[in-house]
Amino acid sequence: MEQTLILATVLLGAAVIAVPLAARLGLGSVLGYLLAGVVIAPLIGAEAAELQHVAELGVVMMLFLIGLELEPRALWGMRHRLLGLGGLQIGVTTLLLMGLFMWLGQPWQTSLAIGMIFALSSTAIVLQTLDEKGLMQTSGGRNTFAVLLTQDIAVIPMLAFLPLLALRSPVSINPDGSVTRGIETVETAHHAMSLVEGLPAWGVTLVTLGAVVAVIFAGVFLTNPLFRYIHHSRLREMYTALALLIVVSIAALMGLVGLSAALGTFLAGVVLANSEFRHELESDLAPFKGLLLGLFFITVGAGINFDTLFNDIYRILGLTLAVILIKGSVLYVLATIFKLKHRARWLFTLGLAQAGEFGFVLIAFSLQQSVLTQSLGAELLLIVALSMLVTPLLFILYEVLSKRIKSETADHPEDEIDEKGTVIIAGIGRFGQVVNRLVQSNGFSTVVLDSDLKTVQLMRTFGFKGFFGDPTRPDILHAAGLDEASVLVVGLDSKEAAVKLVKYARLHNPDLHIVARARDRVHVYELYEAGANDIVRELFDSSLRAGRYVLENLGLTEFEASEAEMSFYHHDRRILRDLAEVWDPKTPIAENNAYIERAKAANRDLESALTQTLDEAERKATRGSDSPAFRHASKR
């Protein structure tokens, strides 16, 4: 018991120290976990391998949650990327790496097995990093996910094909047609139990298909009744227990029939994607997934055998670099063929250039089937681990390159602006779109500028004219009529670009009325100092409306809640103007004593003003519901 607690303390302590430090240095959480594993490897010793089997549940849960986000229709829509991009990546990479190891003197059977092992990338590390960096929904992120999904599916035929490459087969065929494996060592045994052991080939096929059908059947017909049964218990922990039961039982079933547990749970996730309990499953499993994935990364770092590495360091590092370069070259060529642009191409290339966690599974299975020798297997495990360790650094390289390369729209010439309007709208996102439609629907002309080509093209699809160009460029602003315009609307996403635009517009047209969108209070002060007339804070108005609904449901009448909302609105605007006078861009707000004191005083005034407003509203309400103010508030 004490030994288990000490081991848990070491693991959790290493993660708590290393991961926040790595994140603060901009290295990402994955590299923090890997380095923590390297540091504590002497402390956990031989238990790292056993821990890894438990930690692989993190990968299983991750793919289950990914499946929950997809529907069968979404998978069908990805078929071209799955079969084309993913299939070509696996096939070409396998053949090239097979050629490399044949050149190094390995038999063709062994070389082919090595090629398949290294063709797979790390689903766990890549998806975790894409999610952390907000790159999952980019073009490069979606194509990367498609290839990872193809690789996970490809593990099944690889496991079926590897025994055929055995240099000395441990498999014997009995007179009745059944299959018997040779004696397995403790190190190479992969499954102690199996539902397909000793079955003829047709029996293995039937049992495997039966397991898949059982997962689909249970997902469609049994999950919802089970959740409703649990719901009547009124015990929150039962939801978590059922979610874990679903994942663990499917993983165990897949293991018993020789399939990938991760792929089986992914299939179950897809089946449950339309379930009414999908979000419940996601919220229950997310904490376990994060912790187990972290443990998995720690065990990968701890599993690096430095004795093997230092005995032949140049060869091991050279082979690791060769694997990354060959995979990267294949990925870059495929990204070019499939017309991925600029940043997406580099994200796709650098994100998938490593080997992956399924490589550990294939290496262990290849050792069991005598496809690899023990010494070669140890080297391959080391290469896989080292390439995974390098992956966060490849993402950092991507970030450096993405800042230097041109954007996807840089090759498209900016539009020639051939008209001027009384209103210039800079930025046509969700904010600018609404403003533009409202102004145009009332008969006023607008000139819309945006630096996102796709957004401008989408506008034109729906019949709204816009011009592609950088709104902060002086020549574009003047071409749009800055000198004659009456109003400038600033809806740019970049805070710095918005302030820059306001300053320039105010300098060159002092009479211009500038309406600007602000991200937060500090951005309000910056825009106010730059010369904006009206500043609209994101979510402020919608938050006020939500607060009004809360007051109404707490017992206030619609009229009283409306009056409280308007009082807060006007008071907050006065507070902002007052605080802007004491705001100092060189001093953090938490250290600006004058700002803090004035803010405290303003909050006290606000409480008094709201109390007075509610008293007046109550008096007005008692005069009858026919008052104009009451009728106006009721219509809001």
XYZ file of C-alpha atoms in Angstrom, residues 110-618:
509
model
C 11.701 -7.148 -41.093
C 12.090 -3.946 -43.123
C 8.432 -4.033 -44.163
C 7.361 -4.468 -40.538
C 9.556 -1.525 -39.494
C 8.075 0.602 -42.290
C 4.539 -0.085 -41.023
C 5.574 0.668 -37.433
C 7.066 4.052 -38.292
C 4.281 4.990 -40.749
C 2.001 5.594 -37.753
C 2.053 8.920 -35.917
C 1.157 9.811 -32.336
C -2.593 10.367 -32.050
C -2.291 11.220 -28.361
C 0.419 13.876 -28.621
C -0.759 15.481 -31.865
C -4.435 15.823 -30.955
C -3.593 17.064 -27.462
C -1.256 19.700 -28.892
C -3.676 20.748 -31.652
C -6.390 21.199 -29.034
C -4.137 23.204 -26.694
C -3.002 25.532 -29.466
C -6.479 25.970 -30.972
C -5.441 24.454 -34.309
C -7.964 21.615 -34.528
C -10.454 23.511 -36.697
C -7.869 24.903 -39.121
C -7.377 23.349 -42.561
C -4.107 21.767 -41.433
C -5.686 20.498 -38.223
C -8.625 18.833 -39.983
C -6.372 17.099 -42.522
C -4.011 16.008 -39.739
C -6.942 14.497 -37.844
C -8.091 12.637 -40.981
C -4.677 11.029 -41.429
C -4.454 10.095 -37.739
C -7.865 8.469 -37.982
C -6.771 6.485 -41.045
C -3.635 5.349 -39.216
C -5.659 4.144 -36.226
C -7.919 2.140 -38.521
C -4.870 0.737 -40.349
C -3.586 -0.851 -37.128
C -6.090 -3.709 -37.538
C -4.899 -4.984 -40.958
C -1.305 -4.435 -39.828
C -1.828 -6.719 -36.833
C -3.379 -9.292 -39.143
C -0.518 -9.048 -41.651
C 2.510 -9.038 -39.318
C 2.458 -12.823 -38.536
C 2.978 -13.490 -42.237
C 6.349 -11.704 -41.994
C 7.705 -13.952 -39.231
C 11.264 -15.140 -39.821
C 10.448 -18.283 -37.825
C 6.783 -18.764 -37.227
C 5.668 -19.722 -33.707
C 2.284 -20.686 -35.138
C 1.314 -24.283 -35.848
C -1.766 -25.548 -37.662
C -3.521 -28.515 -36.087
C -5.116 -31.360 -38.118
C -8.584 -29.932 -37.406
C -7.566 -26.592 -38.939
C -7.267 -24.692 -35.651
C -4.323 -22.425 -34.912
C -2.002 -22.817 -31.910
C 0.637 -20.295 -30.925
C 3.996 -21.209 -29.526
C 4.964 -20.599 -25.915
C 5.148 -16.889 -25.178
C 7.590 -15.285 -22.806
C 6.456 -12.888 -20.140
C 8.061 -10.019 -22.010
C 6.389 -10.708 -25.364
C 2.974 -11.970 -24.311
C 0.455 -9.359 -25.252
C -2.836 -10.842 -24.131
C -3.189 -13.454 -21.400
C -6.762 -14.171 -22.496
C -8.226 -14.421 -25.973
C -11.570 -15.374 -27.454
C -9.966 -16.293 -30.782
C -7.091 -18.479 -29.562
C -7.260 -21.890 -31.185
C -10.089 -20.998 -33.562
C -9.886 -21.645 -37.306
C -9.598 -18.634 -39.557
C -13.318 -18.477 -40.296
C -14.044 -18.671 -36.572
C -11.700 -15.763 -35.828
C -13.471 -13.713 -38.485
C -16.918 -14.498 -37.100
C -15.939 -13.704 -33.499
C -14.269 -10.437 -34.547
C -17.271 -9.312 -36.584
C -19.556 -10.381 -33.750
C -17.638 -8.152 -31.304
C -17.963 -5.152 -33.613
C -21.684 -5.784 -34.140
C -22.141 -6.169 -30.376
C -20.555 -2.745 -29.766
C -22.812 -1.117 -32.374
C -25.916 -2.902 -31.061
C -25.177 -1.917 -27.458
C -24.557 1.689 -28.463
C -27.813 1.960 -30.401
C -30.202 -0.012 -28.182
C -28.771 -0.349 -24.659
C -27.019 2.911 -23.762
C -30.081 5.157 -23.459
C -32.074 2.685 -21.297
C -29.020 2.251 -19.060
C -28.631 6.009 -18.611
C -32.349 6.380 -17.829
C -32.036 3.597 -15.259
C -29.065 5.369 -13.676
C -30.935 8.685 -13.754
C -33.579 7.361 -11.346
C -30.903 6.669 -8.722
C -30.266 10.430 -8.394
C -26.585 9.689 -7.709
C -24.168 11.806 -9.722
C -21.285 9.352 -9.351
C -23.303 6.632 -11.097
C -23.109 8.570 -14.358
C -19.327 8.563 -14.074
C -19.302 4.860 -13.223
C -21.433 4.046 -16.272
C -19.252 6.166 -18.573
C -16.131 4.363 -17.340
C -17.915 0.991 -17.656
C -18.720 1.676 -21.313
C -15.133 2.571 -22.213
C -13.376 -0.112 -20.158
C -15.720 -2.928 -21.217
C -15.384 -2.089 -24.913
C -11.592 -1.885 -24.567
C -11.547 -5.288 -22.847
C -13.781 -6.853 -25.508
C -11.632 -5.523 -28.334
C -8.518 -6.870 -26.632
C -10.065 -10.329 -26.262
C -10.707 -10.563 -30.002
C -7.328 -9.108 -30.966
C -8.567 -5.695 -32.182
C -7.394 -2.222 -31.266
C -9.115 -1.053 -28.086
C -8.757 2.553 -29.217
C -10.442 1.856 -32.540
C -13.260 -0.050 -30.855
C -14.048 2.783 -28.473
C -13.815 5.275 -31.336
C -16.461 3.251 -33.163
C -18.632 3.272 -30.031
C -18.213 7.051 -29.769
C -19.393 7.517 -33.352
C -22.416 5.310 -32.665
C -23.283 7.413 -29.592
C -22.683 10.769 -31.320
C -26.443 11.343 -31.670
C -27.296 10.125 -28.182
C -29.127 12.485 -25.832
C -26.511 11.585 -23.186
C -23.506 12.505 -25.348
C -22.626 15.627 -23.362
C -22.991 13.730 -20.089
C -20.438 11.186 -21.310
C -18.048 13.932 -22.407
C -18.146 15.777 -19.086
C -17.735 12.557 -17.052
C -14.761 11.203 -19.002
C -12.818 14.397 -19.746
C -10.981 14.555 -16.351
C -9.973 10.877 -16.550
C -8.797 11.307 -20.133
C -6.564 14.238 -19.202
C -4.951 12.497 -16.228
C -4.442 9.172 -17.999
C -3.015 10.847 -21.100
C -0.600 12.710 -18.862
C 0.373 9.423 -17.199
C 0.834 7.867 -20.644
C 3.238 10.620 -21.706
C 5.154 10.259 -18.434
C 5.592 6.517 -19.014
C 6.825 7.181 -22.564
C 9.482 9.508 -21.180
C 10.360 7.034 -18.428
C 10.605 4.200 -20.958
C 13.537 5.739 -22.833
C 16.446 3.352 -22.335
C 19.479 5.592 -22.073
C 21.889 2.633 -21.793
C 20.839 1.468 -25.260
C 20.953 5.050 -26.498
C 24.482 5.799 -25.246
C 25.832 2.468 -26.473
C 25.145 3.550 -30.068
C 24.016 7.152 -29.764
C 24.934 8.357 -33.249
C 23.176 5.481 -34.986
C 20.022 5.808 -32.872
C 19.825 9.582 -33.272
C 20.599 9.277 -36.976
C 17.802 6.759 -37.516
C 15.378 8.916 -35.504
C 16.258 11.931 -37.633
C 15.973 9.843 -40.823
C 12.479 8.630 -39.861
C 11.323 12.199 -39.157
C 12.839 13.557 -42.393
C 11.413 10.776 -44.589
C 7.949 11.039 -43.060
C 8.103 14.823 -43.232
C 9.093 14.744 -46.909
C 6.222 12.413 -47.776
C 3.773 14.556 -45.816
C 4.963 17.778 -47.449
C 4.647 16.324 -50.955
C 1.167 14.976 -50.218
C 0.127 18.311 -48.704
C 1.263 20.004 -51.906
C -0.567 17.497 -54.124
C -3.765 17.889 -52.106
C -3.397 21.703 -52.300
C -2.949 22.508 -48.631
C -1.810 26.107 -48.380
C 1.099 27.697 -46.542
C 0.566 27.319 -42.765
C -1.726 24.304 -43.185
C 0.974 22.523 -45.188
C 3.612 23.062 -42.509
C 1.244 22.103 -39.695
C 0.366 18.890 -41.537
C 4.041 18.117 -42.224
C 5.569 18.852 -38.833
C 2.606 17.599 -36.813
C 2.721 14.053 -38.209
C 6.460 13.534 -38.728
C 6.966 11.450 -35.564
C 6.251 7.809 -34.761
C 3.360 7.019 -32.430
C 2.093 5.082 -29.457
C 0.653 2.338 -31.670
C 4.262 1.706 -32.675
C 4.776 0.256 -29.181
C 1.871 -2.135 -29.769
C 3.155 -3.245 -33.188
C 6.712 -3.705 -31.894
C 5.524 -5.866 -28.994
C 3.346 -7.908 -31.357
C 6.215 -8.250 -33.853
C 8.505 -9.538 -31.098
C 5.822 -12.039 -30.108
C 5.531 -13.239 -33.725
C 9.342 -13.395 -34.190
C 9.235 -10.705 -36.870
C 11.850 -8.696 -34.917
C 14.786 -9.720 -32.775
C 14.941 -8.583 -29.156
C 17.892 -6.233 -29.736
C 16.289 -4.638 -32.812
C 12.989 -4.288 -30.949
C 14.735 -2.401 -28.129
C 16.269 0.019 -30.650
C 12.947 0.573 -32.410
C 11.193 1.283 -29.093
C 13.849 3.881 -28.371
C 13.454 5.522 -31.793
C 9.676 5.720 -31.353
C 10.027 7.291 -27.898
C 12.667 9.801 -29.050
C 10.591 10.877 -32.046
C 7.593 11.418 -29.750
C 9.809 13.440 -27.441
C 10.774 15.686 -30.369
C 7.146 16.300 -31.451
C 6.459 19.338 -29.213
C 9.652 20.903 -30.587
C 8.335 20.364 -34.119
C 5.177 22.277 -33.176
C 7.351 25.103 -31.848
C 9.191 25.072 -35.199
C 5.808 25.304 -36.918
C 4.925 28.395 -34.881
C 8.232 30.022 -35.854
C 7.711 29.222 -39.537
C 4.072 30.328 -39.513
C 5.146 33.798 -38.409
C 7.574 34.100 -41.297
C 5.633 32.657 -44.185
C 2.959 34.570 -46.017
C -0.671 34.068 -45.105
C -2.944 32.000 -47.311
C -4.322 35.146 -48.898
C -0.983 36.861 -49.485
C -0.769 35.666 -53.091
C -4.156 37.181 -53.905
C -3.908 40.815 -55.050
C -5.871 43.290 -52.988
C -9.010 44.654 -54.600
C -9.060 47.987 -56.358
C -11.577 50.065 -54.406
C -13.760 51.834 -56.951
C -16.398 53.412 -54.719
C -16.721 55.556 -51.621
C -19.377 55.614 -48.927
C -20.520 57.733 -46.054
C -19.841 54.801 -43.752
C -16.636 52.740 -43.799
C -16.789 49.380 -42.015
C -13.372 47.893 -41.229
C -13.762 44.213 -40.375
C -16.752 42.163 -41.418
C -16.908 39.494 -38.759
C -20.001 38.830 -36.638
C -19.936 42.412 -35.317
C -19.377 44.163 -38.649
C -21.926 42.028 -40.499
C -24.805 43.092 -38.261
C -23.816 46.771 -38.410
C -23.501 46.633 -42.203
C -26.903 45.011 -42.718
C -28.643 47.460 -40.373
C -27.096 50.534 -41.993
C -27.700 49.344 -45.566
C -31.283 48.327 -44.823
C -31.949 51.950 -43.859
C -30.735 53.257 -47.203
C -27.173 54.352 -46.382
C -24.155 53.341 -48.459
C -21.236 51.493 -46.886
C -17.744 50.498 -47.957
C -16.694 47.229 -46.328
C -13.005 46.376 -45.915
C -11.554 43.117 -44.608
C -8.178 41.368 -44.839
C -9.749 37.882 -44.861
C -10.342 36.883 -48.472
C -12.668 33.977 -47.625
C -14.911 36.236 -45.538
C -15.161 38.790 -48.338
C -15.938 36.071 -50.873
C -18.610 34.642 -48.571
C -20.193 38.103 -48.310
C -20.334 38.370 -52.078
C -22.037 34.965 -52.258
C -24.944 36.401 -50.267
C -25.116 39.600 -52.303
C -23.155 41.978 -50.057
C -20.301 43.865 -51.657
C -16.971 44.042 -49.867
C -13.353 44.766 -50.714
C -10.367 42.579 -49.874
C -7.572 44.629 -48.325
C -5.858 45.561 -45.077
C -8.031 48.275 -43.421
C -5.015 49.654 -41.531
C -3.201 50.593 -44.751
C -3.473 54.347 -45.436
C -3.797 53.997 -49.224
C -6.751 51.602 -48.860
C -8.460 53.842 -46.293
C -8.169 56.915 -48.477
C -9.345 54.984 -51.534
C -12.437 53.982 -49.530
C -13.181 57.659 -48.836
C -11.705 58.303 -45.406
C -11.423 62.047 -46.051
C -15.143 62.407 -46.961
C -16.732 59.696 -44.797
C -19.043 60.556 -41.926
C -18.660 57.404 -39.839
C -15.963 54.755 -39.429
C -16.904 51.424 -37.803
C -13.914 49.488 -36.436
C -14.639 45.783 -35.933
C -11.144 44.296 -36.292
C -10.230 41.182 -34.292
C -6.730 42.436 -33.460
C -6.719 44.900 -30.557
C -3.477 46.478 -31.756
C -4.753 46.892 -35.323
C -7.981 48.482 -34.069
C -6.121 51.079 -31.980
C -3.745 51.792 -34.865
C -6.651 52.344 -37.254
C -8.500 54.661 -34.851
C -5.395 56.786 -34.298
C -4.722 57.180 -38.022
C -8.366 57.918 -38.888
C -8.680 60.528 -36.125
C -5.464 62.226 -37.229
C -6.481 62.504 -40.896
C -10.176 63.272 -40.417
C -10.828 65.097 -37.130
C -14.553 65.404 -37.902
C -15.021 61.665 -38.455
C -17.301 59.844 -35.997
C -15.616 56.586 -34.981
C -17.535 53.620 -33.582
C -15.207 50.866 -32.358
C -15.565 47.417 -30.880
C -13.545 46.713 -27.721
C -12.525 43.380 -26.255
C -12.343 44.494 -22.615
C -12.073 47.544 -20.359
C -8.382 48.099 -21.050
C -9.093 48.029 -24.777
C -11.847 50.614 -24.152
C -9.311 52.953 -22.575
C -6.861 52.440 -25.431
C -9.512 53.192 -28.047
C -10.754 56.185 -26.064
C -7.225 57.569 -25.900
C -6.790 56.917 -29.642
C -9.865 59.039 -30.455
C -12.902 56.739 -30.747
C -16.278 58.378 -30.099
C -18.501 55.391 -29.333
C -16.974 52.206 -27.952
C -18.973 48.990 -27.794
C -17.685 46.267 -25.510
C -18.059 42.670 -26.667
C -20.841 40.823 -24.858
C -21.704 43.873 -22.706
C -25.184 44.472 -24.134
C -26.007 40.760 -24.269
C -24.800 40.386 -20.676
C -27.086 43.239 -19.608
C -30.045 41.554 -21.270
C -29.190 38.271 -19.538
C -28.961 40.105 -16.209
C -32.393 41.651 -16.835
C -33.872 38.177 -17.351
C -32.291 37.070 -14.067
C -33.875 40.002 -12.207
C -37.264 39.250 -13.752
C -37.061 35.658 -12.540
C -36.051 36.802 -9.060
C -39.336 38.648 -8.602
C -38.876 42.066 -10.231
C -41.453 43.145 -12.766
C -40.421 43.597 -16.395
C -40.582 47.357 -15.935
C -38.427 47.325 -12.774
C -35.845 45.012 -14.379
C -35.743 47.211 -17.492
C -35.201 50.357 -15.432
C -32.435 48.634 -13.447
C -30.790 47.550 -16.706
C -30.849 51.064 -18.186
C -29.605 52.613 -14.943
C -26.676 50.183 -14.821
C -25.921 50.890 -18.500
C -25.734 54.672 -18.110
C -23.856 54.470 -14.814
C -21.274 52.064 -16.254
C -20.659 54.404 -19.199
C -20.034 57.297 -16.802
C -17.701 55.098 -14.740
C -15.709 54.184 -17.839
C -15.222 57.823 -18.775
C -14.107 58.658 -15.239
C -11.737 55.705 -14.979
C -10.255 56.484 -18.390
C -8.903 59.717 -16.921
C -6.840 57.888 -14.283
C -5.900 54.897 -16.415
C -2.178 54.675 -17.130
C -1.059 52.321 -19.941
C 2.344 51.951 -18.256
C 0.896 50.828 -14.919
C -1.003 47.563 -14.407
C -4.534 48.196 -13.157
C -3.906 46.139 -10.002
C -1.037 48.549 -9.115
C -2.814 51.794 -10.063
C -4.025 53.090 -6.674
C -5.904 56.070 -8.120
C -7.779 53.771 -10.484
C -8.640 51.313 -7.696
C -9.949 54.026 -5.347
C -12.090 55.625 -8.027
C -13.456 52.216 -9.063
C -14.443 51.443 -5.444
C -16.180 54.795 -5.117
C -17.991 54.250 -8.418
C -19.248 50.847 -7.254
C -20.662 52.424 -4.085
C -22.401 55.077 -6.199
C -23.763 52.342 -8.445
C -25.443 50.552 -5.531
C -27.084 53.801 -4.427
C -28.179 54.644 -7.970
C -29.722 51.194 -8.527
C -31.612 51.361 -5.216
C -32.991 54.779 -6.127
C -33.939 53.553 -9.613
C -35.865 50.574 -8.239
C -37.733 52.812 -5.766
C -38.740 55.173 -8.566
C -39.720 52.272 -10.816
C -41.928 50.827 -8.092
